[in-house]
Each structure stands twice: as structure tokens, then as C-alpha cells.
Tab-separated table of C-alpha atoms in Angstrom:
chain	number	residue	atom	x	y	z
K	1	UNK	CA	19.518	-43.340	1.590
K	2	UNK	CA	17.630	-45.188	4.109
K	3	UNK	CA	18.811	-47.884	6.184
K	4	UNK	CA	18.298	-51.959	6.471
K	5	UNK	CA	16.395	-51.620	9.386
K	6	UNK	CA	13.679	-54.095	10.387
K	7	UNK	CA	11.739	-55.245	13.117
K	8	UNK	CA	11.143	-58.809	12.054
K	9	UNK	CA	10.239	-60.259	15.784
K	10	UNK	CA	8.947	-58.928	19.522
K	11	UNK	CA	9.366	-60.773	22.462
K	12	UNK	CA	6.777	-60.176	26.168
K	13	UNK	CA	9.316	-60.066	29.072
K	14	UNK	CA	7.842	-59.645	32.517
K	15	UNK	CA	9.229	-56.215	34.397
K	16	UNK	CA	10.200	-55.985	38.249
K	17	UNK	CA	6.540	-55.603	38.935
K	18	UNK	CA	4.926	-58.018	37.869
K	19	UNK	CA	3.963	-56.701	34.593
K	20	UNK	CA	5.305	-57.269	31.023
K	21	UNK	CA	6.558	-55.380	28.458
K	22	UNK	CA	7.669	-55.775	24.781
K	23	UNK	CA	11.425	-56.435	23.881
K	24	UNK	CA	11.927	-55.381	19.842
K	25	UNK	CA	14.839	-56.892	18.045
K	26	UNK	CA	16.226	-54.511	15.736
K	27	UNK	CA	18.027	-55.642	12.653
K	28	UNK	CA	20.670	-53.810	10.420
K	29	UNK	CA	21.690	-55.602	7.208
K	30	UNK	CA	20.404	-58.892	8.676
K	31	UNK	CA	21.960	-58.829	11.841
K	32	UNK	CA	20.967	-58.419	14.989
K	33	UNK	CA	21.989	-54.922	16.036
K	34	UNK	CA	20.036	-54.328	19.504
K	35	UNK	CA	16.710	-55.087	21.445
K	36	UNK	CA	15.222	-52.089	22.713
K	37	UNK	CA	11.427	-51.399	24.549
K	38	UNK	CA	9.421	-48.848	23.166
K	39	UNK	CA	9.822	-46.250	26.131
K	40	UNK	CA	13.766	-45.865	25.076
K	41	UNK	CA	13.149	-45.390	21.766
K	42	UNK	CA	10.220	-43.014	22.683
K	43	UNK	CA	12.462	-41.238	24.964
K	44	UNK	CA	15.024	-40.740	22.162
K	45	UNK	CA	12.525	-39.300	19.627
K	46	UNK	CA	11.533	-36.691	22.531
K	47	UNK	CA	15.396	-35.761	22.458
K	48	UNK	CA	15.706	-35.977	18.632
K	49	UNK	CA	12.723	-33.494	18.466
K	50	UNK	CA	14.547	-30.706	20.812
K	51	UNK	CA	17.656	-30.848	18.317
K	52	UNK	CA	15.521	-31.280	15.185
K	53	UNK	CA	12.061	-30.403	15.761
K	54	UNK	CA	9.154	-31.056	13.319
K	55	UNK	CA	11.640	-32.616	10.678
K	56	UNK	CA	11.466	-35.921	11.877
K	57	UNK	CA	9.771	-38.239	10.690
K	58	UNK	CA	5.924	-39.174	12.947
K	59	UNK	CA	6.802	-41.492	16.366
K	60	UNK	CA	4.143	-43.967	16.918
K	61	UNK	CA	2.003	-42.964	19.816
K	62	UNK	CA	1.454	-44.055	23.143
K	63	UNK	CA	-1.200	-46.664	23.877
K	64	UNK	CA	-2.836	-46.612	27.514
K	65	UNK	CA	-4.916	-49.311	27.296
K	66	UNK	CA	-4.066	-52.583	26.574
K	67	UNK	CA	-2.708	-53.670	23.402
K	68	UNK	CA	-4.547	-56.189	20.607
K	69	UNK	CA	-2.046	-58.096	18.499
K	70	UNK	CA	-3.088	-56.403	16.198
K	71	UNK	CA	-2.302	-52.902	17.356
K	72	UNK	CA	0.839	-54.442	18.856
K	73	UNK	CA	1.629	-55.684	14.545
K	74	UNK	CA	0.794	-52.081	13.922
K	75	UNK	CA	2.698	-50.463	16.492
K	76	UNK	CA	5.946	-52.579	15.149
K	77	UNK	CA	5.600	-51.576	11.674
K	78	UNK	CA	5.700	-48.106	12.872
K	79	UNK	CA	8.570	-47.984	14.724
K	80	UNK	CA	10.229	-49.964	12.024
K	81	UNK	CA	9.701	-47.392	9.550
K	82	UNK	CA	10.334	-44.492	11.895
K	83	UNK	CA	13.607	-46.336	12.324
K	84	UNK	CA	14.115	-46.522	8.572
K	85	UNK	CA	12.695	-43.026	7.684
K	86	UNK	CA	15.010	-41.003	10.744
K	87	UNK	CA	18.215	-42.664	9.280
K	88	UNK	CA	17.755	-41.325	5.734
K	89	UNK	CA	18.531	-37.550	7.105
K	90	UNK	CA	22.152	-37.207	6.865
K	91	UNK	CA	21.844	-34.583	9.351
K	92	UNK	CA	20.418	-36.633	12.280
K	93	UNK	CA	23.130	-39.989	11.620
K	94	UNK	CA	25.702	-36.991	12.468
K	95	UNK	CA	24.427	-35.583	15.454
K	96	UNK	CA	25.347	-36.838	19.142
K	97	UNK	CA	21.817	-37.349	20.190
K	98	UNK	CA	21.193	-40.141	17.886
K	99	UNK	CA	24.858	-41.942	17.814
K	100	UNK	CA	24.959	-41.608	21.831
K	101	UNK	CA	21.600	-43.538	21.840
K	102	UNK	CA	22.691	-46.211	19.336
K	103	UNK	CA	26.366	-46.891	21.321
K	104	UNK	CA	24.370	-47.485	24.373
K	105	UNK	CA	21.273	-49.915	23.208
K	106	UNK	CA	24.102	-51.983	21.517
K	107	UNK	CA	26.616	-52.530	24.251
K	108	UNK	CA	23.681	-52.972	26.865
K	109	UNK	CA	21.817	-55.780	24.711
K	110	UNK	CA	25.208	-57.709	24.038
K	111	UNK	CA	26.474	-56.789	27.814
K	112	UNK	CA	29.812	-55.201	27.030
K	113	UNK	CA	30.857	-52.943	28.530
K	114	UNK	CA	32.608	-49.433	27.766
K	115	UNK	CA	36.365	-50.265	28.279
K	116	UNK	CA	39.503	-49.778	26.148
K	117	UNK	CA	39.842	-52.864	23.893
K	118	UNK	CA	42.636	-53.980	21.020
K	119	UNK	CA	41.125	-54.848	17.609
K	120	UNK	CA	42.994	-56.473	14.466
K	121	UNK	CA	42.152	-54.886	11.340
K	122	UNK	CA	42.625	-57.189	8.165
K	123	UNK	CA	44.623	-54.638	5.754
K	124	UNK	CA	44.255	-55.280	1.626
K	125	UNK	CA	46.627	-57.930	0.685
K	126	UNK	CA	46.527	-59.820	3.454
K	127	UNK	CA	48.064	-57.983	5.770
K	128	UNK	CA	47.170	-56.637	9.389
K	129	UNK	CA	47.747	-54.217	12.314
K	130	UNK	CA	46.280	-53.968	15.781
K	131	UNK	CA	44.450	-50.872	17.072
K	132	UNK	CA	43.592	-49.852	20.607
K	133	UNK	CA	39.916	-48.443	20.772
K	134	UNK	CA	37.159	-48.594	23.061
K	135	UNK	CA	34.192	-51.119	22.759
K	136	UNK	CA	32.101	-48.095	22.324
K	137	UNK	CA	33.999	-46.897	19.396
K	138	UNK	CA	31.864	-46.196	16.219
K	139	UNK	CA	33.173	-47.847	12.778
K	140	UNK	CA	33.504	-43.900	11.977
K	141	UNK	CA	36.057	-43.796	14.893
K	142	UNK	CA	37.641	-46.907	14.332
K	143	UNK	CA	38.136	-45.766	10.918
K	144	UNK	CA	40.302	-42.765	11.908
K	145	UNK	CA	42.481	-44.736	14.547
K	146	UNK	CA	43.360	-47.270	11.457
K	147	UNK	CA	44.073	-44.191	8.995
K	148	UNK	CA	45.977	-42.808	11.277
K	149	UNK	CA	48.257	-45.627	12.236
K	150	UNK	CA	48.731	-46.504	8.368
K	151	UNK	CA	49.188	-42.821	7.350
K	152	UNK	CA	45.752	-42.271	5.012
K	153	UNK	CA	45.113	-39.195	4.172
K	154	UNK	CA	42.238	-37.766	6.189
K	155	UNK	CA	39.676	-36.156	3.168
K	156	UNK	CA	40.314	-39.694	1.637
K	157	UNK	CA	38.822	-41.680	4.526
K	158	UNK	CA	35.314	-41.826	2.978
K	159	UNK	CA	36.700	-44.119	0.002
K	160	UNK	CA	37.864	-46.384	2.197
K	161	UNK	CA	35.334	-48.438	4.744
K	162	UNK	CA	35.420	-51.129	7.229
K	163	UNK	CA	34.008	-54.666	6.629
K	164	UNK	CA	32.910	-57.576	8.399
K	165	UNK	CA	34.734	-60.501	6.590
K	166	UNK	CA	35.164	-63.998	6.946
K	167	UNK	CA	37.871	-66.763	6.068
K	168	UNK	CA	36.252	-70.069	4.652
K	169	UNK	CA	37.593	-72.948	3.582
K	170	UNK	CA	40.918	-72.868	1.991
K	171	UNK	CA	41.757	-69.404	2.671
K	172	UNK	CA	38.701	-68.191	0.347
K	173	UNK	CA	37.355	-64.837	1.823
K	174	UNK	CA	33.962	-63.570	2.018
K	175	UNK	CA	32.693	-59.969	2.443
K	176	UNK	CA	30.129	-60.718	5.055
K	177	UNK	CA	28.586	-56.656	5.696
K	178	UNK	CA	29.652	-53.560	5.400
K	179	UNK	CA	29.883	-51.544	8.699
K	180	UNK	CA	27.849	-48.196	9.061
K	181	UNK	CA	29.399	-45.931	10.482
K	182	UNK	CA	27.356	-45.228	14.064
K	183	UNK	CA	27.951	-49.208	14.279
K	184	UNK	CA	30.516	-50.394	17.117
K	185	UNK	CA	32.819	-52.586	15.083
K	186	UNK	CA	33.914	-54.785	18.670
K	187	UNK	CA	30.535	-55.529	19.197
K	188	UNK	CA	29.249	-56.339	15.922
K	189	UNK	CA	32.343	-58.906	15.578
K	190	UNK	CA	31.859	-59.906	19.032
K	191	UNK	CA	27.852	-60.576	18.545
K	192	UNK	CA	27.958	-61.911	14.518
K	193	UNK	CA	27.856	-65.441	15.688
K	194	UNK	CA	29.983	-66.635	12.880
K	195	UNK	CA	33.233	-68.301	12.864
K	196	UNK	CA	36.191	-67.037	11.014
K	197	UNK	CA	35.070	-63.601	10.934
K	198	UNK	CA	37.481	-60.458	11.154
K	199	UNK	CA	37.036	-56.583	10.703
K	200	UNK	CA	38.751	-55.669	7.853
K	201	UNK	CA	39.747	-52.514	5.481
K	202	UNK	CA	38.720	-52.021	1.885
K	203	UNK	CA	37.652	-49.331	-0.425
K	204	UNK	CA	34.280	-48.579	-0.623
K	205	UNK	CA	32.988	-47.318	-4.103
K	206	UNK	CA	31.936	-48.905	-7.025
K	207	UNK	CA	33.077	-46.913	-9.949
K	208	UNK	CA	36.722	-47.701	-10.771
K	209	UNK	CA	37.320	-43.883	-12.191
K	210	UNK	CA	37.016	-43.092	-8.790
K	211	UNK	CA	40.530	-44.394	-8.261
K	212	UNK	CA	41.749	-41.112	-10.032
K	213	UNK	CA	41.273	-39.384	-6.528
K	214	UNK	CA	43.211	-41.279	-4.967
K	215	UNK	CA	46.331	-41.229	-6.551
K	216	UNK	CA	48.295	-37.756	-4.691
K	217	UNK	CA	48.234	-40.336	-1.890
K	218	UNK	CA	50.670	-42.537	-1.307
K	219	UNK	CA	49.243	-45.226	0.694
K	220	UNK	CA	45.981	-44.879	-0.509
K	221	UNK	CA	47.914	-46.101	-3.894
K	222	UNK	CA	49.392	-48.546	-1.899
K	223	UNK	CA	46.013	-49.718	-0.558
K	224	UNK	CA	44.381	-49.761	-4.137
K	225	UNK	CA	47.475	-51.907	-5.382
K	226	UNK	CA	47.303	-54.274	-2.509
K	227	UNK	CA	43.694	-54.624	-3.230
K	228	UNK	CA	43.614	-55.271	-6.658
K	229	UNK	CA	46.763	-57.633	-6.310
K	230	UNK	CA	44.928	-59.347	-4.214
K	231	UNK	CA	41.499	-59.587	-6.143
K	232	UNK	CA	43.250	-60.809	-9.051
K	233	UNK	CA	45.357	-63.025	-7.256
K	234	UNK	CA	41.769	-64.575	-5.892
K	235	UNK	CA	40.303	-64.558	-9.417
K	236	UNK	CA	37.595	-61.641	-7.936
K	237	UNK	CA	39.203	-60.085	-11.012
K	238	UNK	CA	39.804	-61.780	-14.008
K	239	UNK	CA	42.769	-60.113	-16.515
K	240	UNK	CA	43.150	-61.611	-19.824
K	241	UNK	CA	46.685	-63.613	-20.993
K	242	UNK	CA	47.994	-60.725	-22.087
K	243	UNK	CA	46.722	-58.733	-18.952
K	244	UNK	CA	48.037	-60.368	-16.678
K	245	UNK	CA	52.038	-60.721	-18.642
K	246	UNK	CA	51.325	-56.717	-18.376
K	247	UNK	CA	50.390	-56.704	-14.592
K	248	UNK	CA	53.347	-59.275	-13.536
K	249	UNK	CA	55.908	-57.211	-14.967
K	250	UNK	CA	54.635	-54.303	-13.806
K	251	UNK	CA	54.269	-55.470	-9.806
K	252	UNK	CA	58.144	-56.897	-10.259
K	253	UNK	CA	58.989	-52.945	-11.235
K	254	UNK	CA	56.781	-52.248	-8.144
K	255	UNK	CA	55.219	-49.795	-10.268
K	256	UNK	CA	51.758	-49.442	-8.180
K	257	UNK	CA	50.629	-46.679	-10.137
K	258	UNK	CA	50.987	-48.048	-13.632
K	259	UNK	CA	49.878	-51.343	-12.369
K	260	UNK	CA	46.595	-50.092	-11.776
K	261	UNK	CA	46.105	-47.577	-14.467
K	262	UNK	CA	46.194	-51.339	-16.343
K	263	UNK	CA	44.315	-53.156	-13.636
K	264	UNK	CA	41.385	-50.951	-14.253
K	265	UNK	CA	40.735	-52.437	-17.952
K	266	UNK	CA	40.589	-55.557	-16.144
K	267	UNK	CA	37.367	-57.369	-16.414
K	268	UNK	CA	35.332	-56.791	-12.652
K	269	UNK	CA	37.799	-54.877	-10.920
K	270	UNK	CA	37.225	-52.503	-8.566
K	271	UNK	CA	34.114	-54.957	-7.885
K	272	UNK	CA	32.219	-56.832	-5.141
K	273	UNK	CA	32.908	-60.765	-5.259
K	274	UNK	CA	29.914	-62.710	-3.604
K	275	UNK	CA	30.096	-66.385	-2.588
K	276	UNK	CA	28.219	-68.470	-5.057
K	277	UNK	CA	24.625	-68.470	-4.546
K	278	UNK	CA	21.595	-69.652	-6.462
K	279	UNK	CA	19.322	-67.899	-9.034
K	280	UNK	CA	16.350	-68.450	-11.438
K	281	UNK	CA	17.860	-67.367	-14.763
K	282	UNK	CA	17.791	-68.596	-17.331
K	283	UNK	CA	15.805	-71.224	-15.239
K	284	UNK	CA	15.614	-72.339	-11.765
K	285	UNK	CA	18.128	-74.192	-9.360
K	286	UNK	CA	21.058	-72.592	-11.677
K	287	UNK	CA	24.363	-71.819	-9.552
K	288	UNK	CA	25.625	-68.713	-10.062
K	289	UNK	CA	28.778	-66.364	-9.138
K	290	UNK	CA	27.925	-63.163	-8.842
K	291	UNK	CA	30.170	-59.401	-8.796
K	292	UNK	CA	28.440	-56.402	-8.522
K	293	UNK	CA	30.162	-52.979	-9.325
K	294	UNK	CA	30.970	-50.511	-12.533
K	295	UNK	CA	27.218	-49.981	-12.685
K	296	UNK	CA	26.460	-53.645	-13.085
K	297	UNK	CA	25.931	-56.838	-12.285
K	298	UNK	CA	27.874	-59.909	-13.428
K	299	UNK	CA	26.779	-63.017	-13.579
K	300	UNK	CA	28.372	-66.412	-14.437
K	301	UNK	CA	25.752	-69.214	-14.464
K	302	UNK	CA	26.039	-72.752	-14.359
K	303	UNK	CA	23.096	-74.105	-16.275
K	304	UNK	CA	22.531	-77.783	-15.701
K	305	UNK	CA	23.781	-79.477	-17.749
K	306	UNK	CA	27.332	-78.099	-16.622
K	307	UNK	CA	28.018	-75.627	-19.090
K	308	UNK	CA	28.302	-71.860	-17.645
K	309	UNK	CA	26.957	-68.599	-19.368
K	310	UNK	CA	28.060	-65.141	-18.506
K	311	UNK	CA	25.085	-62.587	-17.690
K	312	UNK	CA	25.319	-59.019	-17.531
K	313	UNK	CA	22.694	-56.986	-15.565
K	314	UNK	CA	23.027	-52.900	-16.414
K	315	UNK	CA	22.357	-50.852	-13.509
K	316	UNK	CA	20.370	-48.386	-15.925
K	317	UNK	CA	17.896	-50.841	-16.483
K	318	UNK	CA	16.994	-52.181	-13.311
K	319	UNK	CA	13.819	-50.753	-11.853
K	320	UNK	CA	13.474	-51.408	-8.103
K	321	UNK	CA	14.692	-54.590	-6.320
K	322	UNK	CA	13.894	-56.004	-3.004
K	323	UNK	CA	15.628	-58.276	-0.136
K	324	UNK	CA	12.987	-61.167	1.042
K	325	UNK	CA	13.110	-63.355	3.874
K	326	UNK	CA	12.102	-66.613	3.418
K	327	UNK	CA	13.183	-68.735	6.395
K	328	UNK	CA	12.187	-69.295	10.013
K	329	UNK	CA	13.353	-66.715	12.701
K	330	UNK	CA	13.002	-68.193	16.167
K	331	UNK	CA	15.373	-70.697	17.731
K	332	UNK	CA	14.246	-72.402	20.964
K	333	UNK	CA	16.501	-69.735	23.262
K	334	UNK	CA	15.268	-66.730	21.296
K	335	UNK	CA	15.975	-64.727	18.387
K	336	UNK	CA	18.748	-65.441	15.851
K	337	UNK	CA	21.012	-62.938	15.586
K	338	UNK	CA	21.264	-63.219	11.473
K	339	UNK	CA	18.749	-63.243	8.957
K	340	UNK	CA	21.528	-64.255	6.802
K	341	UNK	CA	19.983	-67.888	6.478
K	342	UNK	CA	17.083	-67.880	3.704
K	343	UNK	CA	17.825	-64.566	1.835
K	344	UNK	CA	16.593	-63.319	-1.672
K	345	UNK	CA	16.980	-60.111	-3.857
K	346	UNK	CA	14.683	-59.988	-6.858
K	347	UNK	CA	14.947	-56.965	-9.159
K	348	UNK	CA	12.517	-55.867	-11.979
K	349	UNK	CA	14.633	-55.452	-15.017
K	350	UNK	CA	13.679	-54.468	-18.800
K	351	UNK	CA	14.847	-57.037	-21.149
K	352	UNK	CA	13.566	-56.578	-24.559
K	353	UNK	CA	11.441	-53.828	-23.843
K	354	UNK	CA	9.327	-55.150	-21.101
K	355	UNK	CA	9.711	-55.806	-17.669
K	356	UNK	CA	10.966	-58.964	-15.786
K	357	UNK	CA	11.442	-60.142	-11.990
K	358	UNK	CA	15.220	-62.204	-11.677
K	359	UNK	CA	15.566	-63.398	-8.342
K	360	UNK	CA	18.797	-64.278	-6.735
K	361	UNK	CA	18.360	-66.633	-3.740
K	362	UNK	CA	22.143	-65.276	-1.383
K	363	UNK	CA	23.303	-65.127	1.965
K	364	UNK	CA	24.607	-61.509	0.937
K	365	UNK	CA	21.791	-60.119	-0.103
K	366	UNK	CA	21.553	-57.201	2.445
K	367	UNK	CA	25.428	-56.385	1.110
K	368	UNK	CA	24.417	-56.624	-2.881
K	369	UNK	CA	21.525	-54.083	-1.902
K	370	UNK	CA	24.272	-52.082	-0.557
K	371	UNK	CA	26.235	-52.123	-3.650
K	372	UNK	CA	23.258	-51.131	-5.686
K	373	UNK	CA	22.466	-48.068	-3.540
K	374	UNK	CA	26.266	-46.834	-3.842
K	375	UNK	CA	26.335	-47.397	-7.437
K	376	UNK	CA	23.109	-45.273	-7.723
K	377	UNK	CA	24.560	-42.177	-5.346
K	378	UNK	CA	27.715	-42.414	-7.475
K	379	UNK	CA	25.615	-41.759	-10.518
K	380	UNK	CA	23.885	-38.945	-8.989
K	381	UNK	CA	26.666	-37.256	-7.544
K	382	UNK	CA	28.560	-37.898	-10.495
K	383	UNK	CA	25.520	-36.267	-12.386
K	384	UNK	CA	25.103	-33.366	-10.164
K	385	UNK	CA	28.592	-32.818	-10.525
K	386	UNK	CA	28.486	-32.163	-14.160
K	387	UNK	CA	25.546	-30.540	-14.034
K	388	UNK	CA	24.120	-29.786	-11.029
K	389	UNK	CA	20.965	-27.883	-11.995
K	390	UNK	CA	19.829	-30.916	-14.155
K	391	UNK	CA	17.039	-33.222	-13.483
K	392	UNK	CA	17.320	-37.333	-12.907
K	393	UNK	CA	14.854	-39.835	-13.384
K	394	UNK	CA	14.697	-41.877	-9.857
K	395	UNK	CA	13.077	-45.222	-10.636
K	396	UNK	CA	10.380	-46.287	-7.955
K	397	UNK	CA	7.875	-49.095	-7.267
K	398	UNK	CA	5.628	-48.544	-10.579
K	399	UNK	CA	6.772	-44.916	-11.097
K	400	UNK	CA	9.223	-42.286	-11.679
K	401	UNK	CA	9.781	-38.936	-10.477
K	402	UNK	CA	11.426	-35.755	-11.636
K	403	UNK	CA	14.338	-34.439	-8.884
K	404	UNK	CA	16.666	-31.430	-9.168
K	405	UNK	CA	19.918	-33.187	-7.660
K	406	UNK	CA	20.669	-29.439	-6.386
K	407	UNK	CA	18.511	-30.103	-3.845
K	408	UNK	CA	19.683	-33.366	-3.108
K	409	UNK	CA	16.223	-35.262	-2.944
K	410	UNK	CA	16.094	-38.507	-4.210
K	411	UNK	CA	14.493	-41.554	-3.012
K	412	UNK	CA	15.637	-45.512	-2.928
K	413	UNK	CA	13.549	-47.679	-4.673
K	414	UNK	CA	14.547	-51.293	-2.417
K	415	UNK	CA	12.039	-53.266	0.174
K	416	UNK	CA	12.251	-55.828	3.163
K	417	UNK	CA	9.880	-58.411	3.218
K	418	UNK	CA	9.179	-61.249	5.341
K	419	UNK	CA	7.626	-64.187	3.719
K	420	UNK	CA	5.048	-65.204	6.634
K	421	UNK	CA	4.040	-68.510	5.106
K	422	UNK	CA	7.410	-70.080	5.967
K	423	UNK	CA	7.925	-68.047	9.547
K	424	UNK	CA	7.427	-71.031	12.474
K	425	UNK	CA	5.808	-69.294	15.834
K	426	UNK	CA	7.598	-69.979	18.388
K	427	UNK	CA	5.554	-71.155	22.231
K	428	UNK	CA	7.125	-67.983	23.735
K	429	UNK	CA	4.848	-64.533	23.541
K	430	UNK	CA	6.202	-63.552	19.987
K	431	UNK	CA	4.265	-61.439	17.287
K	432	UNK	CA	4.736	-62.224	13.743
K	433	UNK	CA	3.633	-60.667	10.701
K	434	UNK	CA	4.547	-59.287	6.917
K	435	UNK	CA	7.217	-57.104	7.116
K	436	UNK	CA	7.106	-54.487	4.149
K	437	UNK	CA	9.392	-51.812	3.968
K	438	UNK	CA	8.319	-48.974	1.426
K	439	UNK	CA	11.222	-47.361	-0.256
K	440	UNK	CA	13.822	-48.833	2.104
């Protein structure tokens, strides 16, 4: 599936002679992730084209005259869906031509350098270890250097995945992003601009049956246990009475397996805790806690008059969703490096036979859209394993198509937008304008 790439803001910058040029800032799952001119990325299409050839996705083309704004709006939206459009062929996030370009763009527009570097990894459970990498090190790297220290299985290494996650107050923790993997883990926790913030190790994959795979490996049991210890312990999770008597005398037999065969009846485990946010349901202003995983999400409201209501969202009923931004983007030295500020995901979802937007107003928004897509490639592969000359039904913006999963085509059914009505201009040369990105 595609990428949360946008293109939100440009900046003029003068060159060495005397003439200007555009600066983009590229963002990935709200953050800033680099600010490139459109001769590098042109550059880099010309050398994706010689590995790849006419199965990339159009480049916008050279202008040699002057630019309107409104070309220059047009030109932007291009790129940004060029950017979003390259990253959904699985072949081309593999290949060296593509990462090598990425490593670069971010360590020159955060000014690190390539040099060995020691990172702490946050381990399930509270524990850690330090690894020695190099700045330049993707998350896919990284990710190899800490299974290999902790002694993970190698073919397991795509259940596990490394987060960007912050401690708040009182020890509480909160799953800021999930990494990608052609992302350089030093630099993203060197240029999140957020206190408290850590890389750290957790499974990645929303449906707890999944577990089953895991469990010829020793610490990848040990990891699970850790991490479900730890959700419970945190109240992520939330075992019943009787549960949790189970689960205590279990972990005093240290018996990890059994522990979570029993963990896994456990009301949201295996799933995605988000800090509380704010949504419209049943009316507006209502707090809300939200978990997403196990093909739903779960919702516990706090109406106002103080009394709380549990809502359930099913997966199979949710249509298409997208991530708006609703806040301002400039600061008086330039560009934030976080859209994480005014964030909302609203989803179209039957209820009683007709259809009906819920909007949930969170910091995390760009990390619940995350969830969503995984949950819905966990269905399909779980679907094409079963049957894998079968046809899905891929819900889209209005529509549905027909897909044999043999052939692996599918398409995600998610947008960006950027609410202009609340974007402030700032005096520098900066474009603005409505970001949409189809099928993101």
C-alpha cells in the first residue's frame, strides 16, 4: 500500500547565483522526513527509470519558463502523488536506487552526517539494550542488528517492527509512529522534535492468531510475553477477575506459553493503545480512548455528563477513511517538523444499513491509518491464503472493485487533506493549497 507522503508546504530559497529555487518539505506520517528541490528528485526518477523503466508511475515535467503559482500548486501535487504512487511498488522500496536516494536527502536536510553511532532500543517490558549502527542505517537494518543481539529468529523479523515512542507523564507510554523501513531510525529520533521520545521494539500485526507463528521461537515467545505483560500491566489490555487470577499464576510458573494462549481471550490484546483523543460520537466534544486491532476499533467514550460507553467499530464495515489537517503549518523560522498538532481521521461506516462519517479528532492519526491498512493486508493475505484464486471486494471512495488476490492488486481506500481555511500564510515565499491525496 501506498505511503503517508505529502507535500503540505514549498519554500523560494535564493541559489549561488542569484536566482531562486523551490525547497519541498516532504512529510511521512506527519513528520518531517526531508526537503528536497525538484532537480534531485527529477534526477532520481531518471535513475529509477533505467532499473524500472515504463512501470513507474508519470514524473512531472520540466517547466522552462517561469512558473505561475498556480503551475507551481500544480507542479506540487504532482510530485506529491508521484511520491505516493512510486512507494506502493514493493519492488522499487527494495531496490538500492531508491533507498540510496532516501538515506542521503534525509541526513543532508537534518545535517548528520554518515558516522558509526550507538542507539538504545526500548525492548517489550521495559527493558533495553544498546546497538552500534551508523546514522545512515535504515529501520530495516537497525532491525537486524537488534534481532541479532537478542537472538530473533531471522524469517520472524517481519512480525516484529521498530517504533518511535514516547514516555509522558507518570511513566504512561505513547506509540508516537511506526518506522518504515527505508527510514533512518537516528535521524528520525534525532529530528522528531519531541521530548521523551525513544526507538523502541514491538510486534507489528494486528491479528492475535498471528501469535501461532511465533511460538517455535523462543524469544520471540519471550517478546510476546513481555509485551502482553506489559500491556496488561498498563491496562492497554483489560483481562477480566477471573483472567487475570489465571494470568498471575501462570507468570509466577513462568509459563510464557500458556500465559498467552490465555492472554489472547483477553479483551484488546494484541492491540494498539492511543492516547485519549476527542471524537463526535455519539455527539461532539466527547473524550474518547481508543485501541485499534483484531479487525476493529474500540472505543470507550466519555459522554458528558461523565458516564462512559463502550463503542465497537468492525473493520468489515468501514468504507474508506481519511487523515485531515486542520491546523496552521508555518512557524516564524520555517516549517514544523510535525503535523501531529491538529489531526483528524473520519471514516464512512454503515450503521443500520446506511452510511455515516465518525470523525476522530488525534494526534495519532497517521499511526491509526496505519493500523487500518495492516488489518486490511492481513485479511487479504489471510484470504489469499485460503484461497488464493478467490476474488475480494476492495472498498473505495464511492465504489468497489472485483480483484483476484493471485495477482496481488488491491488498492487503499485512505486520503490526506489539508483544510486551507485554517492554514495562516506565512510573509516568507510559501505556496499553499488543498492537499488531496487519492487512494493514499
Amino acid at each position: 500500500m501506498k505511503m503517508h507522503f505529502c507535500i503540505p508546504v514549498s519554500q523560494q530559497r535564493p541559489d549561488a547565483l542569484g536566482g531562486r529555487y523551490v525547497l519541498y518539505s516532504v512529510y511521512l506520517d506527519g513528520f518531517l522526513f526531508c526537503r528536497v528541490r525538484y532537480s534531485q528528485l527529477h534526477r532520481w526518477n531518471e535513475q529509477l527509470q533505467r532499473v524500472f523503466g515504463n512501470w513507474l508511475p508519470p514524473f512531472p515535467p520540466k517547466h522552462y519558463l517561469a512558473m505561475t503559482v498556480s503551475m507551481a500548486n500544480e507542479r506540487r501535487e504532482q510530485l506529491e502523488q508521484y511520491l505516493q504512487n512510486v512507494t506502493a511498488d514493493p519492488n522499487v522500496l527494495k531496490s538500492e536506487v531508491f533507498i540510496d536516494f532516501l538515506k542521503l536527502v534525509q541526513l543532508n536536510t537534518f545535517n548528520i552526517t554518515a558516522k558509526p553511532a550507538f542507539l538504545d532500543i526500548l525492548l517489550p517490558g521495559g527493558g533495553r539494550i544498546g546497538v552500534e549502527i551508523l546514522t545512515s542505517d535504515t529501520t530495516e537494518r537497525v532491525l537486524e542488528v537488534v534481532s541479532q543481539r537478542i537472538g530473533l529468529c531471522r524469517e520472524l523479523l517481519g512480525y516484529f517492527g521498530l517504533f518511535l515512542i514516547r514516555f509522558c507523564e507518570e511513566g504512561k507510554l505513547s506509540v508516537v509512529k511506526k518506522l518504515v523501513d527505508f527510514e533512518l531510525p537516528y535521524v528520525s529520533l534525532q529530528s522528531c522534535d519531541m521530548d521523551g521520545c525513544t526507538v523502541g521494539l514491538r510486534k507489528w500485526y494486528m491479528d492475535p492468531c498471528l501469535d501461532a507463528k511465533l511460538m517455535d521461537c523462543r524469544v520471540a515467545v519471550g517478546l510476546l510475553y513481555l509485551q502482553a505483560k506489559e500491556d496488561i500491566d498498563k491496562e492497554w489490555a483489560k483481562p477480566t477477575q477471573a483472567q487475570r487470577q489465571k494470568l498471575e499464576a501462570l507468570q509466577k510458573e513462568d509459563n510464557q506459553t500458556q500465559f498467552l494462549e490465555l492472554a489472547r481471550e483477553v479483551r484488546h490484546y494484541g492491540c494498539v493503545q492511543l492516547d485519549p483523543c476527542t471524537c463526535d460520537y455519539p455527539e461532539p466534544g466527547c473524550r474518547a480512548v481508543l485501541c485499534v486491532g483484531n479487525n476493529e476499533i474500540s472505543c470507550c467514550v466519555t459522554l458528558p455528563d461523565g458516564q462512559t460507553r463502550d463503542v465497537t467499530f468492525q473493520l468489515s464495515r468501514v468504507k474508506c477513511w481519511q487523515v485531515t489537517f486542520l491546523g496552521t503549518l508555518l512557524e516564524r523560522d520555517g516549517p514544523q517538523r510535525t503535523l501531529h498538532q491538529d489531526l483528524e481521521l473520519r471514516f464512512q461506516y454503515s450503521e443500520e444499513s446506511r452510511w455515516q462519517w465518525f470523525v476522530i479528532y488525534t494526534k495519532q492519526a497517521f499511526l491509526l491509518s496505519s493500523c487500518l491498512k495492516k488489518m486490511i493486508l492481513e485479511k487479504m493475505d489471510k484470504l489469499a491464503a485460503e484461497n488464493p484464486e478467490m476474488q475480494i471486494e476492495v472498498p473505495e471512495q464511492g465504489k468497489s472493485k472485483k480483484y483476484h488476490i493471485l495477482q496481488n492488486q488491491h488498492k487503499d481506500y485512505t486520503s490526506f487533506l489539508l483544510r486551507r481555511s485554517k492554514v495562516k500564510i506565512a510573509e516568507s515565499d510559501c505556496v499553499f493549497r488543498n492537499i488531496k491525496e487519492e487512494d493514499l
